[in-house]
Amino acid sequence: MDLSIEGTLFHKGGFEHGCLGIKDGKIHAIKKTLKAEQHIDVGHQLILPAGIDLHVHFRDPGFPHKEDFSTGSLAAAFGGISCVMDMPNTQPPTTSISSIQEKVHSAQTRSYVDFGIYAAITNQNIGRIATLSPLCSGFKIYLGSSTQATVLSPQHLRAAFFESQRSQKLILIHAEDEPCLKRHHAVERNLVDHLRCRPSACEETALHDVLRNAQGLSPPIHICHLSSCEGVEVLRHRPSHISVGVTPHHLLFDVNTLTVEHTWYKVNPPIRSSFDREALWSAAQHHIIDVLESDHAPHTREEKQVEFDHAPSGVPGVETMYPLFLALVKKERLPLGTLLSLLCERPAQLLHLPKGTLEVGNDADIIVVDMNHTENITAERLHSKCGWTPFEGYPAIFPSLVFIRGEKLIQDHQMLMKPGYGTCVGV
Ligand code: DOR
Ligand code: ZN
């Protein structure tokens, strides 16, 4: 055994004091006591699986002033995330064999954490899904316009589902209906206008479209960032091959309490009412929602500090997601088991990754947390290039140690590994 970590483990749905034995990057044994070349006793701290963020925008290639794979993955690691899945709205967009291969190659030299790459399905490449499928970790479909996104016409949805059924690669969907968005288009001066321009009816229409087109097929579909009461109702009795994600910002913010002129919170789909927020909480607590995803979408302070109508949509969040929700577990807003299912276990299942639970045979992706050590989030302590956070001042519990495939990446607020440690998964 290379390493054993002793402490309070979250294992098979409960806590027990014991040792986690690691060999060749995998969890090799879980026992009361274990002998290994190196032993780490974490005392009263918890040993938990690292998180998997199946929705990040690391802007690499194309927008290195906002983020790149090295800064984005550094932020992920400090936030207890061992694996990120990157979205295709980069420049060039990830829509072809060469753009996928170049992104994978570049991320391989820069990423601190494990990663996967999604390709976008567009009206132009719809016929090439089978060719792209073995090269990427999944696909993204935008049914409505968003930052740098290429929208797929709904008449192609069924073909996309048919192809992904064959490959079993996850198809992630941005569910806002484009004709509906166009109908509501107007000048926006604040978050309430932004919400009026992207009403929940657009989410509802897109979700019905997805359900209709998936009928009789069983492709693995993931609805990204669910944002409305109506959306929860549409998906409440969905078939089991359709999973659903929610973001920290849709759970933690609502337009009733935000300063509405603030461009920081301009994001797609929009932050909605306190009713929507409560419906999402309830859905997350009652297992109607499968996954907590950050939708880490960094834009610089300068880009955000412009007139509301011209500000880009998107908020950063990969580093703060797990720590924010650990603090909410401490406040008994949700059980730890539910959080670990949302952040670790379900994303691993959906992506077929040997990660997400402390089980023998899985990758030794582990975080150690001191639940008595709550800190308030400040932008200065974070590692994204964008330099700000919408969660400034929020209580959070950051990991004290982070391991990926058995290697210690983070200790004493220091990154111990070099960029390029991360490896491509899900292909
Ligand atoms: O607000 C958003 N920002 N929504 C998206 O769908 C894209 C993202 C971005 O890439 O900035
Ligand atoms: Zn996104």
Coordinates of C-alpha atoms and ligand atoms in Angstrom, one line a residue:
M1 CA 0.0 0.0 0.0
D2 CA 1.4 3.4 -1.0
L3 CA -0.6 5.6 1.4
S4 CA -3.2 5.3 4.1
I5 CA -5.4 8.2 5.3
E6 CA -7.0 7.8 8.7
G7 CA -10.0 9.8 9.9
T8 CA -13.8 9.9 9.8
L9 CA -14.8 8.5 6.4
F10 CA -18.1 8.9 4.6
H11 CA -18.6 5.4 3.3
K12 CA -21.8 3.5 2.2
G13 CA -24.0 6.4 3.3
G14 CA -22.7 6.9 6.8
F15 CA -19.7 7.9 8.9
E16 CA -17.1 5.5 10.3
H17 CA -13.7 6.0 11.8
G18 CA -11.1 4.1 9.7
C19 CA -8.3 4.1 7.1
L20 CA -8.5 4.5 3.4
G21 CA -5.7 2.5 1.7
I22 CA -4.4 3.8 -1.6
K23 CA -2.3 1.8 -4.2
D24 CA -1.5 2.9 -7.7
G25 CA -3.9 5.8 -7.5
K26 CA -6.9 3.7 -6.6
I27 CA -8.7 3.1 -3.4
H28 CA -7.3 -0.3 -2.5
A29 CA -8.8 -1.0 0.9
I30 CA -11.0 0.5 3.6
K31 CA -10.4 -0.9 7.0
K32 CA -10.2 0.0 10.7
T33 CA -6.4 0.0 10.6
L34 CA -4.1 -0.3 7.6
K35 CA -0.3 -0.4 7.1
A36 CA 1.2 1.6 4.3
E37 CA 4.5 3.3 3.3
Q38 CA 3.0 6.6 4.3
H39 CA 0.3 7.2 6.9
I40 CA -1.7 10.5 7.3
D41 CA -3.9 10.9 10.3
V42 CA -6.4 13.8 9.7
G43 CA -7.7 13.7 13.3
H44 CA -11.3 14.9 13.7
Q45 CA -11.6 16.0 10.0
L46 CA -13.8 14.3 7.4
I47 CA -12.6 12.3 4.5
L48 CA -14.9 12.8 1.6
P49 CA -15.0 12.0 -2.2
A50 CA -13.8 14.9 -4.3
G51 CA -16.4 16.6 -6.4
I52 CA -17.0 16.3 -10.2
D53 CA -18.2 19.4 -12.0
L54 CA -19.8 18.4 -15.2
H55 CA -20.3 21.9 -16.4
V56 CA -17.5 24.5 -16.7
H57 CA -16.4 27.0 -19.3
F58 CA -12.6 27.3 -19.2
R59 CA -12.4 29.6 -22.2
D60 CA -9.4 27.8 -23.6
P61 CA -8.8 28.3 -26.5
G62 CA -10.0 31.7 -27.5
F63 CA -10.5 33.8 -24.4
P64 CA -7.4 33.5 -22.3
H65 CA -7.9 36.9 -20.6
K66 CA -11.0 35.4 -18.9
E67 CA -9.6 32.0 -18.0
D68 CA -7.4 29.2 -19.3
F69 CA -7.2 25.5 -18.5
S70 CA -4.4 26.1 -16.0
T71 CA -6.2 28.8 -13.9
G72 CA -9.6 27.2 -14.3
S73 CA -8.4 23.8 -13.1
L74 CA -6.3 25.4 -10.3
A75 CA -9.5 27.0 -9.1
A76 CA -11.3 23.6 -9.4
A77 CA -8.6 21.8 -7.3
F78 CA -8.7 24.4 -4.5
G79 CA -12.5 24.0 -4.4
G80 CA -12.2 20.2 -3.9
I81 CA -13.2 19.3 -7.5
S82 CA -11.0 16.5 -9.0
C83 CA -12.6 16.4 -12.5
V84 CA -14.2 19.0 -14.7
M85 CA -16.1 18.7 -18.0
D86 CA -15.5 21.6 -20.3
M87 CA -18.1 23.3 -22.6
P88 CA -17.6 23.9 -26.3
N89 CA -18.3 27.6 -26.7
T90 CA -14.7 28.4 -27.1
Q91 CA -12.9 30.0 -30.1
P92 CA -12.7 28.0 -32.3
P93 CA -15.8 26.2 -31.1
T94 CA -15.4 22.5 -30.3
T95 CA -17.4 21.2 -33.2
S96 CA -14.8 19.2 -35.4
I97 CA -12.3 16.5 -35.0
S98 CA -9.4 18.9 -35.1
S99 CA -10.9 21.3 -32.5
I100 CA -11.6 18.5 -30.1
Q101 CA -8.1 17.0 -30.5
E102 CA -6.4 20.3 -30.1
K103 CA -8.4 21.1 -27.0
V104 CA -7.6 17.8 -25.4
H105 CA -4.0 18.1 -26.3
S106 CA -3.7 21.6 -24.9
A107 CA -5.7 20.7 -21.7
Q108 CA -3.4 17.7 -21.2
T109 CA -0.4 20.0 -20.8
R110 CA -2.2 22.6 -18.6
S111 CA -4.8 21.0 -16.4
Y112 CA -4.2 20.3 -12.7
V113 CA -7.3 18.1 -12.4
D114 CA -8.8 15.4 -14.6
F115 CA -11.0 16.7 -17.4
G116 CA -13.3 15.8 -20.2
I117 CA -14.3 17.8 -23.3
Y118 CA -17.7 18.2 -24.8
A119 CA -18.3 18.8 -28.5
A120 CA -21.2 21.1 -29.6
I121 CA -23.8 19.6 -31.9
T122 CA -24.7 22.2 -34.4
N123 CA -26.8 22.4 -37.6
Q124 CA -23.6 22.0 -39.5
N125 CA -22.0 18.9 -37.8
I126 CA -25.2 17.0 -37.0
G127 CA -24.3 14.3 -39.6
R128 CA -20.9 13.7 -38.0
I129 CA -21.9 12.8 -34.4
A130 CA -20.8 9.2 -34.8
T131 CA -17.3 10.4 -36.0
L132 CA -16.9 12.9 -33.2
S133 CA -18.3 10.6 -30.5
P134 CA -15.2 8.5 -29.7
L135 CA -13.1 11.6 -29.4
C136 CA -15.1 13.6 -26.9
S137 CA -16.6 12.9 -23.4
G138 CA -20.1 14.1 -24.3
F139 CA -22.1 16.6 -26.4
K140 CA -23.6 20.0 -25.7
I141 CA -26.7 21.3 -27.4
Y142 CA -27.8 24.9 -27.1
L143 CA -31.5 25.2 -27.9
G144 CA -31.3 29.0 -27.2
S145 CA -28.7 31.7 -27.7
S146 CA -26.2 32.4 -25.0
T147 CA -22.6 33.7 -24.8
Q148 CA -20.7 32.5 -27.9
A149 CA -23.2 29.6 -28.3
T150 CA -24.2 28.0 -31.6
V151 CA -27.9 27.1 -31.5
L152 CA -29.2 23.8 -32.8
S153 CA -32.5 23.9 -34.7
P154 CA -35.1 21.8 -32.9
Q155 CA -35.8 19.7 -36.1
H156 CA -32.3 18.1 -35.5
L157 CA -33.0 17.1 -31.9
R158 CA -34.3 13.7 -32.7
A159 CA -31.4 12.8 -34.9
A160 CA -29.0 13.9 -32.2
F161 CA -30.8 11.8 -29.6
F162 CA -30.7 8.8 -32.0
E163 CA -27.0 9.1 -32.5
S164 CA -26.2 9.6 -28.8
Q165 CA -28.3 6.5 -28.0
R166 CA -25.9 4.5 -30.1
S167 CA -22.7 6.0 -28.5
Q168 CA -24.2 6.3 -25.0
K169 CA -22.3 9.6 -24.7
L170 CA -24.1 12.1 -22.5
I171 CA -25.9 14.9 -24.3
L172 CA -26.1 18.1 -22.2
I173 CA -28.8 20.6 -23.1
H174 CA -29.2 24.3 -22.6
A175 CA -33.0 24.3 -22.4
E176 CA -34.2 27.8 -23.5
D177 CA -36.3 27.9 -26.7
E178 CA -34.8 30.2 -29.3
P179 CA -38.0 31.4 -31.0
C180 CA -39.4 32.1 -27.5
L181 CA -36.2 34.1 -26.6
K182 CA -36.5 36.1 -29.9
R183 CA -40.2 36.9 -29.2
H184 CA -39.3 38.4 -25.9
H185 CA -36.2 40.3 -27.0
A186 CA -36.0 43.9 -25.7
V187 CA -33.5 46.4 -24.3
E188 CA -32.4 45.2 -20.8
R189 CA -31.6 47.7 -18.0
N190 CA -31.5 45.4 -15.1
L191 CA -32.0 41.8 -13.9
V192 CA -35.8 42.1 -13.9
D193 CA -35.6 43.1 -17.6
H194 CA -33.2 40.2 -18.2
L195 CA -35.8 37.8 -16.6
R196 CA -38.6 39.3 -18.7
C197 CA -36.6 38.7 -21.9
R198 CA -35.9 35.1 -20.9
P199 CA -39.1 34.0 -19.2
S200 CA -39.7 30.5 -17.7
A201 CA -42.0 29.8 -20.7
C202 CA -38.9 29.6 -22.9
E203 CA -37.4 26.9 -20.5
E204 CA -40.7 25.1 -20.4
T205 CA -41.1 25.0 -24.3
A206 CA -37.5 23.7 -24.7
L207 CA -38.0 21.0 -22.1
H208 CA -41.2 19.8 -23.8
D209 CA -39.3 19.7 -27.0
V210 CA -36.7 17.5 -25.4
L211 CA -39.2 15.1 -23.9
R212 CA -41.1 14.8 -27.2
N213 CA -38.1 14.2 -29.3
A214 CA -36.7 11.6 -26.8
Q215 CA -39.9 9.5 -26.9
G216 CA -39.3 5.9 -27.9
L217 CA -35.5 6.5 -27.6
S218 CA -33.3 6.2 -24.5
P219 CA -30.3 8.4 -25.0
P220 CA -28.5 9.7 -21.9
I221 CA -29.7 13.3 -21.7
H222 CA -28.7 15.9 -19.1
I223 CA -30.8 19.1 -18.7
C224 CA -28.3 21.7 -17.5
H225 CA -29.0 24.5 -15.0
L226 CA -32.8 24.0 -14.4
S227 CA -34.0 27.4 -13.2
S228 CA -37.8 27.6 -12.8
C229 CA -40.8 26.2 -10.9
E230 CA -42.4 25.3 -14.3
G231 CA -39.2 23.5 -15.3
V232 CA -39.3 21.4 -12.2
E233 CA -42.9 20.4 -12.9
V234 CA -42.2 19.4 -16.5
L235 CA -39.3 17.2 -15.3
R236 CA -40.9 15.8 -12.2
H237 CA -42.0 12.5 -13.9
R238 CA -39.3 12.3 -16.6
P239 CA -37.9 9.0 -17.9
S240 CA -34.9 7.7 -16.1
H241 CA -32.4 8.3 -18.9
I242 CA -32.9 12.1 -18.4
S243 CA -31.0 13.7 -15.6
V244 CA -31.2 17.3 -14.3
G245 CA -28.7 19.8 -13.0
V246 CA -29.0 22.9 -10.9
T247 CA -26.4 25.6 -10.2
P248 CA -25.4 27.2 -6.9
H249 CA -26.4 30.6 -8.2
H250 CA -29.9 29.5 -9.1
L251 CA -30.2 27.9 -5.6
L252 CA -28.7 30.9 -3.7
F253 CA -30.0 34.0 -5.5
D254 CA -33.3 35.4 -6.5
V255 CA -34.3 38.7 -8.1
N256 CA -36.4 39.6 -5.1
T257 CA -33.3 40.1 -2.9
L258 CA -30.5 41.1 -5.4
T259 CA -29.6 44.6 -6.4
V260 CA -31.2 44.4 -9.8
E261 CA -28.8 46.8 -11.6
H262 CA -25.9 44.5 -10.8
T263 CA -24.5 42.9 -14.0
W264 CA -22.6 40.3 -11.9
Y265 CA -25.7 38.3 -11.6
K266 CA -26.6 38.5 -15.3
V267 CA -26.6 34.8 -16.4
N268 CA -28.4 32.5 -18.7
P269 CA -30.8 31.1 -17.8
P270 CA -31.6 34.0 -15.6
I271 CA -31.9 34.2 -11.8
R272 CA -35.6 34.1 -11.2
S273 CA -38.0 34.7 -8.3
S274 CA -37.8 33.4 -4.7
F275 CA -40.6 30.9 -5.6
D276 CA -38.5 29.5 -8.4
R277 CA -35.5 29.3 -6.0
E278 CA -37.6 27.5 -3.3
A279 CA -38.9 25.0 -6.0
L280 CA -35.3 24.2 -7.0
W281 CA -34.3 23.7 -3.4
S282 CA -37.2 21.3 -2.8
A283 CA -36.4 19.5 -6.0
A284 CA -32.7 19.1 -5.0
Q285 CA -33.7 17.8 -1.6
H286 CA -36.2 15.3 -2.9
H287 CA -33.9 13.8 -5.6
I288 CA -35.8 15.4 -8.6
I289 CA -32.5 17.0 -9.3
D290 CA -29.5 14.7 -9.9
V291 CA -26.5 17.0 -10.1
L292 CA -25.1 20.3 -8.7
E293 CA -23.1 21.9 -11.5
S294 CA -21.2 25.2 -11.3
D295 CA -21.7 26.4 -14.9
H296 CA -18.4 28.3 -14.1
A297 CA -18.6 31.0 -16.8
P298 CA -15.9 33.6 -16.0
H299 CA -15.9 37.1 -17.5
T300 CA -13.5 39.8 -16.3
R301 CA -14.6 42.6 -13.9
E302 CA -14.0 45.1 -16.8
E303 CA -16.2 43.1 -19.1
K304 CA -19.0 43.0 -16.5
Q305 CA -18.7 46.7 -15.5
V306 CA -20.5 48.1 -18.5
E307 CA -24.1 49.1 -19.3
F308 CA -26.4 46.2 -18.3
D309 CA -27.5 45.5 -21.9
H310 CA -23.9 45.1 -23.1
A311 CA -22.6 43.0 -20.2
P312 CA -21.9 39.3 -21.0
S313 CA -23.9 36.7 -19.1
G314 CA -22.2 34.2 -16.8
V315 CA -20.8 33.9 -13.3
P316 CA -17.7 32.0 -12.0
G317 CA -18.2 29.2 -9.5
V318 CA -16.1 26.1 -9.8
E319 CA -14.0 26.9 -6.7
T320 CA -16.8 28.0 -4.4
M321 CA -19.5 25.3 -5.2
Y322 CA -18.4 22.4 -2.9
P323 CA -17.2 24.8 -0.1
L324 CA -20.5 26.8 -0.1
F325 CA -22.6 23.7 0.1
L326 CA -20.4 22.1 2.9
A327 CA -21.2 25.3 4.9
L328 CA -24.9 24.8 4.1
V329 CA -24.7 21.1 5.3
K330 CA -23.2 22.5 8.5
K331 CA -26.2 24.8 8.8
E332 CA -28.5 21.7 8.2
R333 CA -29.9 23.2 5.0
L334 CA -29.3 19.8 3.3
P335 CA -27.9 16.4 4.5
L336 CA -24.3 15.6 3.6
G337 CA -25.4 12.4 1.8
T338 CA -27.6 14.4 -0.5
L339 CA -24.8 16.8 -1.3
L340 CA -22.3 14.0 -2.0
S341 CA -24.9 12.4 -4.3
L342 CA -25.3 15.7 -6.2
L343 CA -21.7 16.6 -6.4
C344 CA -19.8 13.3 -6.6
E345 CA -21.8 10.1 -7.0
R346 CA -24.4 11.0 -9.7
P347 CA -22.0 13.0 -12.0
A348 CA -19.6 10.0 -11.9
Q349 CA -22.5 7.6 -12.8
L350 CA -23.7 9.8 -15.6
L351 CA -20.2 10.1 -17.1
H352 CA -19.3 6.5 -16.4
L353 CA -16.2 7.5 -14.3
P354 CA -14.6 5.4 -11.6
K355 CA -14.9 8.3 -9.2
G356 CA -17.4 9.9 -6.9
T357 CA -17.6 7.5 -4.0
L358 CA -15.1 6.1 -1.5
E359 CA -15.2 2.6 -2.7
V360 CA -12.5 0.0 -3.4
G361 CA -11.5 0.1 -7.1
N362 CA -12.4 3.8 -7.6
D363 CA -9.8 6.5 -8.2
A364 CA -8.5 7.9 -5.0
D365 CA -10.0 11.4 -5.5
I366 CA -10.4 12.6 -2.0
I367 CA -10.8 15.7 0.0
V368 CA -10.3 16.3 3.7
V369 CA -12.4 18.9 5.4
D370 CA -12.6 20.5 8.9
M371 CA -16.3 21.1 9.4
N372 CA -15.4 23.4 12.3
H373 CA -13.5 25.8 10.0
T374 CA -15.9 28.1 8.2
E375 CA -14.4 31.0 6.3
N376 CA -16.1 33.9 4.4
I377 CA -15.4 33.8 0.6
T378 CA -13.3 36.6 -0.8
A379 CA -12.3 37.1 -4.4
E380 CA -8.6 37.5 -3.4
R381 CA -8.3 34.0 -2.1
L382 CA -9.8 32.4 -5.3
H383 CA -7.8 31.3 -8.3
S384 CA -9.9 32.0 -11.4
K385 CA -8.4 34.6 -13.7
C386 CA -11.7 36.6 -13.7
G387 CA -10.9 38.1 -10.2
W388 CA -14.4 38.3 -8.7
T389 CA -17.1 36.1 -7.3
P390 CA -20.8 36.5 -6.9
F391 CA -20.5 34.8 -3.5
E392 CA -18.3 37.4 -1.9
G393 CA -18.8 37.2 1.9
Y394 CA -20.7 33.9 1.8
P395 CA -19.6 31.3 4.5
A396 CA -17.7 28.3 3.0
I397 CA -15.7 25.3 4.2
F398 CA -12.7 24.8 1.9
P399 CA -10.8 21.5 1.9
S400 CA -7.5 21.3 3.8
L401 CA -6.2 18.5 1.7
V402 CA -7.0 17.4 -1.9
F403 CA -5.9 14.1 -3.5
I404 CA -6.4 13.1 -7.1
R405 CA -5.6 9.5 -8.1
G406 CA -3.8 9.2 -4.8
E407 CA -1.4 12.1 -5.3
K408 CA -1.6 15.0 -2.9
L409 CA -2.4 18.2 -4.9
I410 CA -3.2 20.6 -2.1
Q411 CA -1.9 21.1 1.4
D412 CA -1.6 24.3 3.5
H413 CA -3.2 26.4 0.7
Q414 CA -0.4 25.3 -1.7
M415 CA -0.6 23.5 -5.0
L416 CA 2.0 20.8 -4.9
M417 CA 1.6 19.4 -8.4
K418 CA 2.5 20.9 -11.8
P419 CA 0.0 21.8 -14.5
G420 CA -0.5 18.8 -16.8
Y421 CA -1.1 16.3 -13.9
G422 CA -4.8 16.1 -15.0
T423 CA -5.7 13.4 -17.5
C424 CA -8.5 13.2 -20.1
V425 CA -11.5 11.1 -19.0
G426 CA -14.6 9.8 -20.5
V427 CA -13.4 9.0 -24.1
Ligands
DOR1 O1 -24.7 32.8 -18.6 C1 -24.2 32.0 -19.4 N1 -22.9 32.1 -19.7 N2 -24.9 31.0 -19.9 C2 -24.4 30.2 -20.9 O2 -25.1 29.4 -21.4 C3 -23.0 30.4 -21.4 C4 -22.2 31.1 -20.3 C5 -20.9 31.6 -20.9 O3 -20.2 30.8 -21.6 O4 -20.5 32.7 -20.5
ZN2 ZN -22.8 26.7 -19.3

